[in-house]
XYZ file of C-alpha atoms in Angstrom:
721
model
C 0.000 0.000 0.000
C 2.783 2.394 0.936
C 4.698 1.781 -2.295
C 1.570 2.373 -4.385
C 1.054 5.671 -2.525
C 4.655 6.782 -3.197
C 4.343 5.917 -6.901
C 1.140 7.968 -7.116
C 2.863 11.016 -5.538
C 5.908 10.698 -7.814
C 3.687 11.205 -10.879
C 3.044 14.861 -9.920
C 5.961 15.471 -7.545
C 8.913 13.356 -8.826
C 11.618 15.266 -6.911
C 9.846 15.420 -3.528
C 11.336 14.283 -0.228
C 9.388 11.149 0.712
C 11.194 10.503 4.006
C 8.428 12.158 6.070
C 5.778 9.934 4.458
C 7.748 6.741 5.200
C 8.244 7.982 8.770
C 4.537 8.872 9.212
C 3.484 5.446 7.900
C 5.791 3.578 10.302
C 4.653 5.705 13.242
C 0.922 5.256 12.426
C 1.436 1.503 11.907
C 3.027 1.218 15.360
C 0.498 3.565 17.075
C -2.542 1.679 15.706
C -0.973 -1.762 16.305
C -3.674 -4.244 17.323
C -6.543 -1.895 16.438
C -9.145 -3.149 13.971
C -11.821 -1.384 11.946
C -15.465 -2.527 12.122
C -14.804 -4.422 8.863
C -12.203 -6.530 10.678
C -9.281 -5.052 8.699
C -6.133 -3.660 10.335
C -6.692 0.001 11.240
C -3.658 1.191 9.214
C -5.670 0.613 6.020
C -7.826 3.693 6.823
C -5.085 6.351 7.291
C -3.234 4.969 4.247
C -6.425 5.270 2.157
C -6.872 8.862 3.400
C -3.290 9.626 2.320
C -4.045 8.134 -1.137
C -7.112 10.378 -1.570
C -4.953 13.397 -0.689
C -2.406 12.220 -3.271
C -5.243 12.049 -5.834
C -5.720 15.779 -5.094
C -1.957 16.297 -5.747
C -1.366 17.546 -2.211
C 2.075 18.271 -0.739
C 3.999 15.705 1.317
C 3.369 17.368 4.708
C -0.408 17.192 4.141
C -0.176 13.537 3.105
C 1.897 12.771 6.218
C -0.721 14.548 8.372
C -3.417 12.480 6.639
C -1.508 9.330 7.602
C -1.385 10.528 11.241
C -4.861 12.115 11.481
C -6.319 9.545 13.943
C -3.238 9.038 16.127
C -4.027 11.711 18.747
C -7.711 10.773 18.909
C -7.392 6.982 19.023
C -3.988 6.115 20.500
C -1.782 6.888 23.519
C 0.160 9.590 21.648
C -0.707 13.290 21.951
C -0.170 16.585 20.131
C 3.288 17.121 21.661
C 4.501 13.724 20.428
C 3.468 14.606 16.862
C 5.055 18.062 17.153
C 8.346 16.628 18.452
C 8.636 13.987 15.717
C 7.075 15.730 12.691
C 7.234 19.472 13.393
C 4.752 22.294 14.081
C 3.068 22.238 10.663
C 2.085 18.557 10.649
C 1.063 18.729 14.349
C -1.202 21.712 13.645
C -2.902 19.882 10.768
C -3.473 16.733 12.870
C -4.808 18.806 15.778
C -7.232 20.618 13.456
C -8.820 17.322 12.401
C -8.873 15.796 15.909
C -12.346 15.784 17.476
C -13.139 17.170 20.925
C -14.301 13.721 22.042
C -12.732 13.824 25.501
C -14.806 16.790 26.684
C -18.281 16.372 28.187
C -21.344 17.737 26.371
C -25.019 17.674 27.270
C -26.172 16.569 23.808
C -24.684 14.910 20.736
C -25.683 17.944 18.643
C -23.716 20.241 20.968
C -20.654 18.024 20.585
C -21.024 18.030 16.798
C -21.376 21.828 16.760
C -18.243 22.337 18.879
C -16.243 19.908 16.719
C -17.297 21.887 13.628
C -16.420 25.208 15.285
C -12.956 23.861 16.091
C -12.528 22.592 12.545
C -13.554 25.920 10.959
C -11.117 27.843 13.158
C -8.353 25.419 12.111
C -9.466 25.796 8.459
C -9.039 29.558 8.714
C -5.426 29.040 9.800
C -4.720 26.384 7.180
C -7.242 25.138 4.602
C -5.438 21.771 4.397
C -7.232 20.783 7.621
C -10.548 20.448 5.795
C -8.934 18.645 2.844
C -7.719 15.959 5.278
C -11.173 15.821 6.886
C -12.889 15.456 3.497
C -10.511 12.624 2.558
C -11.221 10.960 5.938
C -14.997 11.239 5.446
C -14.813 9.968 1.837
C -12.994 6.783 2.839
C -15.411 6.244 5.752
C -18.298 6.501 3.282
C -16.638 3.968 0.982
C -16.586 1.482 3.913
C -19.923 2.486 5.478
C -21.520 -0.881 4.615
C -19.881 -2.409 7.710
C -21.663 0.005 10.100
C -25.120 -0.362 11.674
C -28.167 0.970 9.771
C -28.541 3.847 12.262
C -24.864 4.842 11.894
C -25.075 4.586 8.098
C -28.031 6.973 7.968
C -26.495 9.381 10.496
C -23.144 9.629 8.652
C -24.805 9.874 5.219
C -27.140 12.666 6.384
C -24.278 14.607 7.979
C -22.297 14.240 4.735
C -25.097 15.706 2.593
C -25.710 18.548 5.061
C -22.117 19.492 5.960
C -19.231 17.824 4.113
C -20.490 17.625 0.504
C -21.494 21.341 0.665
C -18.024 22.197 2.038
C -16.457 20.304 -0.888
C -18.742 22.337 -3.187
C -17.722 25.598 -1.498
C -14.068 24.673 -2.016
C -14.798 23.655 -5.619
C -13.593 20.057 -5.156
C -16.249 18.433 -7.343
C -14.180 15.234 -7.670
C -14.873 14.545 -3.976
C -18.301 16.220 -3.805
C -19.937 14.004 -6.435
C -18.598 10.743 -5.001
C -19.666 11.769 -1.483
C -23.196 12.602 -2.631
C -23.662 9.320 -4.502
C -22.300 7.224 -1.618
C -24.484 9.096 0.914
C -27.615 8.672 -1.250
C -27.066 4.890 -1.208
C -27.717 4.916 2.569
C -30.258 7.755 2.774
C -32.643 6.149 0.258
C -31.299 2.715 -0.811
C -34.421 1.814 -2.796
C -34.406 5.118 -4.712
C -30.652 4.863 -5.346
C -30.630 1.356 -6.805
C -33.775 2.045 -8.848
C -32.000 5.064 -10.344
C -28.814 3.079 -11.044
C -30.881 0.475 -12.916
C -32.729 3.075 -14.998
C -29.530 4.909 -15.916
C -27.875 1.628 -16.939
C -30.806 0.712 -19.216
C -30.529 4.001 -21.163
C -26.719 4.074 -21.206
C -26.111 2.488 -24.625
C -28.744 4.608 -26.360
C -27.447 7.764 -24.657
C -23.790 7.025 -25.452
C -24.572 6.619 -29.179
C -26.346 9.988 -29.189
C -23.560 11.738 -27.271
C -20.849 10.252 -29.507
C -22.672 11.615 -32.573
C -22.889 15.102 -31.008
C -19.196 14.996 -30.015
C -18.100 13.943 -33.518
C -20.181 16.707 -35.138
C -18.731 19.344 -32.799
C -15.146 18.095 -33.232
C -15.341 18.284 -37.023
C -16.776 21.821 -36.960
C -14.059 23.046 -34.565
C -11.390 21.419 -36.731
C -12.721 23.373 -39.723
C -12.432 26.599 -37.695
C -8.886 25.760 -36.548
C -9.698 25.366 -32.844
C -7.901 22.534 -31.030
C -10.421 20.875 -28.650
C -10.840 17.855 -26.442
C -14.485 16.829 -26.042
C -15.923 14.292 -23.635
C -19.300 13.303 -22.248
C -19.866 14.037 -18.550
C -22.519 11.811 -16.972
C -24.589 13.485 -14.257
C -23.983 12.004 -10.804
C -26.876 10.002 -9.362
C -27.557 12.416 -6.508
C -28.038 15.417 -8.820
C -30.549 13.390 -10.920
C -32.302 12.225 -7.728
C -32.476 15.776 -6.357
C -33.812 17.142 -9.644
C -36.568 14.497 -9.759
C -37.748 15.313 -6.242
C -37.316 19.101 -6.287
C -38.990 19.539 -9.692
C -41.416 16.628 -9.236
C -40.253 14.929 -12.449
C -40.059 11.294 -13.468
C -36.769 9.806 -14.670
C -38.066 9.909 -18.242
C -38.550 13.689 -17.947
C -34.873 14.304 -17.092
C -33.174 15.047 -20.406
C -29.770 16.402 -19.397
C -28.415 13.114 -18.019
C -25.170 13.793 -19.850
C -23.377 17.036 -20.561
C -20.757 17.663 -23.220
C -17.528 19.106 -21.865
C -15.256 20.957 -24.301
C -11.717 21.755 -23.136
C -9.584 24.274 -25.069
C -6.280 26.123 -24.695
C -7.361 29.767 -24.284
C -10.255 31.899 -23.038
C -10.617 33.271 -26.583
C -11.194 29.718 -27.847
C -13.926 29.226 -25.187
C -16.035 31.963 -26.762
C -15.160 30.729 -30.253
C -16.493 27.253 -29.416
C -19.615 28.826 -27.900
C -20.333 30.540 -31.220
C -19.904 27.237 -33.086
C -22.256 25.416 -30.685
C -24.943 28.092 -31.129
C -24.499 27.929 -34.909
C -24.973 24.157 -34.974
C -27.913 23.978 -32.562
C -30.502 26.415 -31.277
C -29.795 27.670 -27.711
C -32.559 27.518 -25.101
C -33.297 31.068 -23.793
C -32.275 31.719 -20.200
C -29.958 28.695 -20.019
C -26.653 30.432 -20.843
C -24.295 31.203 -17.938
C -20.912 32.899 -18.227
C -18.888 31.758 -15.208
C -15.687 32.898 -16.922
C -16.599 36.592 -16.728
C -18.271 36.020 -13.337
C -16.600 33.065 -11.562
C -18.415 31.308 -8.727
C -17.125 32.030 -5.188
C -15.483 28.566 -5.186
C -13.315 29.688 -8.176
C -15.265 27.588 -10.709
C -15.045 28.999 -14.258
C -16.742 27.715 -17.388
C -19.274 28.648 -20.067
C -22.579 26.769 -19.741
C -25.205 26.667 -22.460
C -28.120 24.329 -23.144
C -29.135 23.726 -26.750
C -31.724 21.682 -28.624
C -29.561 18.856 -29.993
C -29.825 17.008 -33.333
C -32.512 14.635 -32.010
C -34.611 17.480 -30.605
C -33.453 16.744 -27.053
C -31.872 19.386 -24.774
C -28.151 18.897 -24.212
C -25.891 20.919 -21.913
C -22.483 22.035 -23.177
C -19.706 23.192 -20.831
C -16.695 24.996 -22.315
C -13.501 25.730 -20.373
C -9.701 25.951 -20.571
C -7.369 23.264 -19.187
C -6.578 25.452 -16.165
C -10.298 25.971 -15.498
C -10.845 22.213 -15.856
C -8.189 21.495 -13.234
C -9.830 23.981 -10.870
C -13.274 22.455 -11.447
C -11.978 19.008 -10.428
C -9.649 19.934 -7.561
C -10.978 23.345 -6.450
C -8.889 25.050 -3.793
C -6.302 22.253 -4.006
C -5.520 23.276 -7.593
C -4.470 26.749 -6.397
C -2.419 25.555 -3.468
C -0.385 28.433 -1.983
C 2.289 26.083 -0.609
C 2.933 24.579 -4.017
C 5.688 26.399 -5.935
C 4.285 29.748 -4.770
C 1.808 29.681 -7.655
C -0.922 31.594 -5.870
C -0.259 34.762 -3.868
C -1.449 35.045 -0.260
C -3.873 37.844 -1.207
C -5.433 35.796 -4.024
C -5.712 32.783 -1.755
C -7.386 34.781 1.041
C -9.851 36.259 -1.464
C -10.897 32.745 -2.495
C -11.608 31.905 1.166
C -13.559 35.077 1.973
C -16.720 33.018 2.577
C -14.890 31.083 5.312
C -13.844 34.290 7.092
C -17.453 35.517 6.996
C -18.681 32.191 8.349
C -16.241 32.449 11.246
C -17.498 35.968 12.007
C -21.095 34.919 12.580
C -20.342 31.563 14.220
C -18.491 33.405 16.994
C -21.685 35.383 17.671
C -24.049 32.396 17.684
C -24.131 30.721 21.107
C -27.177 28.510 20.665
C -26.150 25.063 19.350
C -29.344 24.477 17.374
C -29.178 27.907 15.720
C -25.495 27.369 14.883
C -26.159 24.020 13.179
C -29.215 25.268 11.251
C -27.462 28.445 10.085
C -24.362 26.487 9.116
C -26.365 24.039 6.985
C -28.178 26.897 5.231
C -24.965 28.868 4.706
C -23.145 25.904 3.193
C -25.749 24.661 0.729
C -27.065 27.929 -0.685
C -26.874 28.740 -4.376
C -25.772 32.194 -5.417
C -27.426 35.072 -7.239
C -25.232 37.642 -9.028
C -26.225 41.317 -9.037
C -24.507 44.588 -9.930
C -23.762 47.826 -8.127
C -24.612 51.045 -10.060
C -20.881 51.200 -10.969
C -20.995 47.710 -12.505
C -19.226 45.722 -9.759
C -20.482 42.138 -9.396
C -21.830 41.131 -5.963
C -22.664 37.502 -5.143
C -25.367 36.745 -2.572
C -27.459 33.731 -1.495
C -30.468 32.964 -3.711
C -33.635 34.844 -2.574
C -31.536 37.590 -0.968
C -33.112 41.013 -0.496
C -31.761 44.538 -1.047
C -30.992 44.532 2.703
C -28.545 41.633 2.176
C -26.962 43.639 -0.642
C -26.654 46.748 1.546
C -24.879 44.875 4.336
C -22.597 43.118 1.826
C -21.399 46.555 0.657
C -20.906 47.976 4.175
C -22.576 47.654 7.575
C -23.085 51.452 7.724
C -25.064 51.346 4.455
C -27.196 48.481 5.799
C -27.883 50.309 9.073
C -28.990 53.485 7.236
C -30.962 51.715 4.494
C -34.524 53.051 4.017
C -35.309 51.813 0.515
C -33.966 50.332 -2.699
C -34.122 50.717 -6.469
C -33.775 47.724 -8.776
C -32.979 48.605 -12.394
C -34.058 52.187 -11.656
C -37.425 51.318 -10.054
C -38.307 51.485 -6.361
C -39.005 48.055 -4.852
C -39.973 46.832 -1.375
C -37.104 45.798 0.894
C -38.303 42.172 0.859
C -37.908 42.009 -2.957
C -36.033 38.855 -4.045
C -32.960 39.762 -6.080
C -32.612 38.197 -9.544
C -29.458 37.482 -11.569
C -28.357 40.627 -13.414
C -30.313 43.136 -11.262
C -28.674 46.545 -10.829
C -29.185 47.417 -7.166
C -29.120 50.917 -5.693
C -29.615 51.396 -1.953
C -31.434 54.491 -0.656
C -30.034 55.621 2.708
C -31.029 58.334 5.144
C -28.972 60.010 7.853
C -32.195 60.230 9.895
C -32.783 56.465 9.796
C -33.415 54.890 13.191
C -31.413 51.844 12.152
C -32.449 48.327 11.154
C -35.780 46.782 12.093
C -35.992 43.473 13.975
C -38.301 42.335 11.168
C -35.297 42.449 8.821
C -33.965 39.303 10.515
C -36.922 37.452 8.935
C -36.203 38.924 5.484
C -32.441 38.594 5.059
C -30.914 35.341 3.785
C -27.187 35.854 4.326
C -25.555 35.045 7.651
C -23.448 38.176 7.185
C -26.509 40.462 7.189
C -28.123 38.669 10.140
C -24.928 38.938 12.129
C -24.531 42.676 11.446
C -28.173 43.424 12.308
C -27.804 41.535 15.603
C -24.559 43.422 16.309
C -26.341 46.735 15.789
C -29.087 45.864 18.262
C -26.490 44.566 20.678
C -24.474 47.798 20.563
C -26.996 50.578 19.871
C -29.947 49.423 21.943
C -28.184 48.048 25.005
C -30.421 49.710 27.610
C -33.540 48.741 25.683
C -32.241 45.174 25.284
C -31.443 44.897 28.992
C -35.000 45.897 29.913
C -36.520 43.639 27.275
C -34.408 40.680 28.394
C -35.267 41.309 32.045
C -38.975 41.373 31.187
C -38.655 38.108 29.224
C -36.903 36.326 32.088
C -39.127 37.781 34.834
C -42.236 36.738 32.947
C -40.922 33.186 32.524
C -39.900 32.889 36.189
C -43.358 34.106 37.313
C -44.887 31.496 35.028
C -43.162 28.756 36.994
C -45.414 29.310 40.002
C -44.904 30.836 43.432
C -42.874 27.973 44.916
C -40.238 28.175 42.197
C -40.147 31.945 41.634
C -39.574 32.587 45.346
C -36.901 29.886 45.481
C -34.814 31.327 42.626
C -31.998 33.394 44.075
C -30.102 36.203 42.370
C -26.781 34.419 42.992
C -28.085 31.524 40.883
C -28.458 33.898 37.955
C -24.876 35.005 38.547
C -23.755 31.385 38.193
C -25.863 31.061 35.021
C -24.352 34.063 33.198
C -20.827 32.986 34.166
C -21.443 29.486 32.784
C -22.665 31.017 29.513
C -19.444 33.048 29.344
C -20.861 36.540 30.059
C -19.471 39.172 32.420
C -22.585 40.483 34.178
C -26.304 40.000 34.704
C -26.901 43.001 32.426
C -25.017 41.148 29.673
C -27.352 38.189 30.196
C -30.456 40.410 29.938
C -29.034 42.237 26.881
C -28.280 38.951 25.090
C -31.827 37.769 25.742
C -33.165 41.118 24.530
C -31.417 41.187 21.143
C -31.716 37.448 20.496
C -28.107 36.382 21.081
C -29.373 33.952 23.725
C -32.634 32.044 23.760
C -34.854 31.791 26.815
C -34.496 28.017 26.626
C -30.705 28.274 27.010
C -31.027 30.359 30.170
C -33.800 28.223 31.655
C -31.845 24.998 31.068
C -28.967 26.326 33.149
C -31.325 27.800 35.735
C -32.996 24.396 36.018
C -29.570 22.912 36.797
C -29.102 25.440 39.602
C -32.552 24.642 41.048
C -31.748 20.925 41.124
C -28.272 21.470 42.563
C -29.325 23.813 45.357
C -32.348 21.722 46.441
C -34.155 24.850 47.637
C -37.609 23.759 46.570
C -39.986 21.068 47.636
C -39.799 18.571 44.800
C -39.849 14.778 44.963
C -38.020 13.955 41.769
C -36.699 15.197 38.407
C -39.961 14.494 36.576
C -41.954 16.714 38.941
C -39.461 19.544 38.467
C -39.719 19.255 34.683
C -43.509 19.420 34.916
C -43.309 22.564 37.046
C -40.882 24.189 34.647
C -43.095 23.424 31.655
C -46.397 24.406 33.290
C -48.596 26.045 30.638
C -49.654 29.664 30.823
C -53.247 30.071 31.919
C -55.284 32.672 30.115
C -58.876 33.632 29.986
C -60.981 31.725 27.486
C -61.712 33.412 24.206
C -65.249 32.376 23.510
C -65.323 33.398 19.875
C -62.069 33.488 17.917
C -63.618 32.956 14.501
C -61.609 29.759 13.961
C -62.633 26.139 14.540
C -59.982 23.592 15.552
C -60.785 20.110 14.271
C -61.604 17.651 17.050
C -60.933 20.101 19.913
C -63.267 22.393 21.831
C -62.441 25.327 24.108
C -58.787 25.515 23.117
C -56.841 28.747 23.223
C -56.433 30.151 19.708
C -54.257 33.111 18.824
C -53.517 34.778 15.492
C -49.885 35.015 14.490
C -48.503 38.565 14.345
C -46.114 37.621 11.527
C -48.904 37.326 8.943
C -52.235 38.440 10.579
C -54.600 35.958 8.847
C -58.166 37.048 8.055
C -61.252 35.021 6.983
C -60.789 33.818 3.422
C -57.031 33.250 3.773
C -55.785 29.684 3.571
C -54.663 28.918 7.113
C -52.866 26.277 9.151
C -52.807 25.614 12.891
C -49.647 25.004 14.872
C -49.750 23.643 18.436
C -47.412 25.797 20.525
C -45.916 24.946 23.884
C -48.220 26.438 26.508
C -49.857 29.019 24.234
C -52.586 27.034 22.530
C -52.921 26.902 18.745
C -51.204 29.572 16.665
C -52.970 30.413 13.376
C -50.802 31.289 10.342
C -51.506 32.070 6.705
C -50.212 29.289 4.473
C -48.111 31.858 2.572
C -46.621 33.186 5.837
C -42.786 33.492 5.717
C -42.618 31.209 8.760
C -44.995 28.557 7.384
C -42.240 26.658 5.555
C -40.478 25.943 8.860
C -43.728 25.010 10.614
C -44.687 22.531 7.884
C -41.544 20.523 8.681
C -42.842 19.854 12.204
C -45.836 17.756 11.102
C -46.495 16.335 14.582
C -47.609 19.755 15.840
C -49.759 20.771 12.872
C -53.543 20.604 13.350
C -56.440 21.161 10.939
C -58.249 24.481 11.373
C -60.940 26.326 9.438
C -62.753 29.625 9.554
C -66.029 29.764 11.470
C -68.386 31.271 8.898
C -70.930 32.139 11.605
C -68.443 34.298 13.484
C -68.860 38.085 13.744
C -65.328 38.709 15.003
C -63.269 41.438 13.292
C -59.570 41.041 12.479
C -56.498 43.209 12.077
C -54.825 43.279 8.670
C -51.552 45.030 7.738
C -51.766 46.885 4.429
C -48.961 48.797 2.744
C -49.449 51.502 0.130
C -46.573 52.596 -2.126
C -47.079 55.772 -4.088
C -45.468 58.852 -5.581
C -45.949 61.482 -2.877
C -48.216 64.461 -3.562
C -50.368 66.894 -1.637
C -53.656 65.368 -0.431
C -52.562 61.735 -1.052
C -53.026 60.571 2.534
C -56.387 62.361 2.845
C -57.656 60.628 -0.305
C -56.517 57.196 0.923
C -58.105 57.559 4.378
C -61.310 58.891 2.767
C -61.700 55.733 0.667
C -61.001 53.536 3.733
C -63.716 55.394 5.684
C -66.179 55.112 2.770
C -65.599 51.343 2.858
C -66.680 51.414 6.530
C -63.341 50.027 7.699
C -61.774 51.179 10.949
C -58.151 52.370 10.898
C -56.456 50.977 14.022
C -53.134 52.710 13.308
C -50.964 53.923 10.446
C -47.380 54.936 9.820
C -46.121 57.021 6.876
C -42.649 57.818 5.593
C -41.371 59.576 2.458
C -37.910 59.055 0.956
C -35.728 61.719 -0.669
C -36.956 60.803 -4.144
C -40.576 61.485 -3.087
C -41.609 57.834 -2.791
C -44.267 57.438 -0.066
C -44.676 54.234 1.974
C -47.801 54.156 4.162
C -48.534 51.218 6.475
C -52.075 50.763 7.829
C -53.438 48.353 10.440
C -57.098 47.951 9.491
C -59.987 46.236 11.274
C -61.794 44.092 8.695
C -64.345 41.275 8.542
C -62.946 38.997 5.823
C -60.595 38.734 2.855
C -63.236 39.820 0.325
C -63.741 43.136 2.115
C -59.966 43.649 2.164
C -59.531 42.789 -1.538
C -62.294 45.243 -2.529
C -60.511 47.986 -0.592
C -57.129 47.158 -2.188
C -58.663 47.415 -5.681
C -60.117 50.851 -4.855
C -56.829 52.119 -3.417
C -54.884 50.994 -6.497
C -57.053 53.278 -8.651
C -55.889 56.410 -6.791
C -53.647 58.707 -8.838
C -49.949 58.161 -8.069
C -50.387 54.841 -6.255
C -47.743 52.332 -7.414
C -48.965 49.292 -5.485
C -51.094 48.194 -2.538
C -50.529 44.876 -0.821
C -50.752 43.037 2.476
C -47.546 43.567 4.383
C -45.600 40.637 5.831
C -44.100 41.247 9.207
């Protein structure tokens, strides 16, 4: 095995010093002596396989040696200092970066996973080779996952699709990403995977004949034009076909682009020349051309993509790139290795890892384990949208980002002073979803009161969320302290007299110190701006109650019941909503969407607060629908005479008498105005928000139609909180 590894390295690094690799192999062999894998094989097979995967990525000898040693500190008697003494600081740092925090105690498995990932990201920021070793480790574990239990198989496969495959994508290492995804799919949905493999195999011969004909036609045309090309078919990996079928609700027969044509040329000029030939031979499909050469992806990927109607009338995707771009598309960050012959400058390298720096920024702010894991998964798997500044600079953002995300990407001061936005010269709402190619202009005001808490529900990028939270943390400290104190006091009172009297102020001191804060005010402030959740504080407070034994409780179960005692409220006899199969249950209308009769609604069983009613198009509904166990059928009570609050926003070109005309029409419609708020930007665009008391959706829609007919009104719509 060792000799095969050395031969593989010599192919790309013939003059390298292999002494450190021999030494690492001998040390790992001795350290893991007697240890077996679940498969029954000697343990040394795993680190050697990891080293081989790193050699496939053409990594340097120190990284390969670290790959050979990556499990020594975690699984043997040797520690970090032993590695440092024998192999030097660099190899020791790489091994330490991959080593899990398994020896520390954690309350939950998720918390342990989160802390291991935090440690890994910090190590990645110091040296990206840490994650390359970890990806190689995970890939070999997936290749041998068949020896694990069903539960372990599913757990590792799921974690791979949520964390490690997206990291490989972010780093542009598609060679590893695709294999990881296919191996993980085999254990996530075995039946779906093998069914797909069978279907692909059945169509292979027919597809290969078609692709070979297309390749031959394209080769001959390029030869005529004097362009030297290499053309190959690129089969789609199983996971991408599987994902497409489920996301777009298509059958296998409806997936046409099972194979793409890849054209590799010598120069960028030739890339565009080949593109012209392809579009001359076959008709391009509108909207399916992407120029990743002019606008590379954040993971450095460059290529021209176009989809055309091929000779048989079937769509076929064509990718065109240079040899250097092809190398980057296969090996990603490893192809631009800064330690290799000094090919890439430090500044260029840091620019390519900007996303990692941003991720580290927000992960230091997020204390809650669940929030950290959810945000991490979202941040890793997002697709990008590319927009322009008014000066023509390209800005990449997560798909479905808003102008607020754009503002904070430019500068936090612009985000904090943002009051509006123009897209392609037209004013749009701040929750507008940016599209590829949009020209975005942010309207700011020195008199702005700063960001709204509602923005946290609109923005998609972790960067924007982090900066908004930072603003509230810094600018509204006194307000946050009072808000946090009210939140905690209310919860403690809810526990009942026996517990609220028993809780001592010194217990809270212990709680904030355990969380890592400096004072009780810091604890209240963190609760107030959302840096800490109430659940985090109460969990630690519960520990103090148990430890101090100051209350009359018989056992743990009784304490848990007291801590989760529901809030008692007065019955609402007529809410206007019927809950299927339940009578006299507390029903409350969600403030995030303010449903009214006629809206499609869903019911969500909350903890201690009855059933919360949401509109089905509510921004929060997507998350609620995942928790199917707490969803309950609800419907409007048509006999009800209850009135409801609805948020309506009017956008218009400001003029004298506009507000008077709007309120006059509302009054004529016999609708009560509960409150309203109006603001006008520098370019005379008026935004007026009304809270109206209405009976049903039909009454509201009639009013909206009337308001839209007023001179100067651009749009009228129901506002989302």
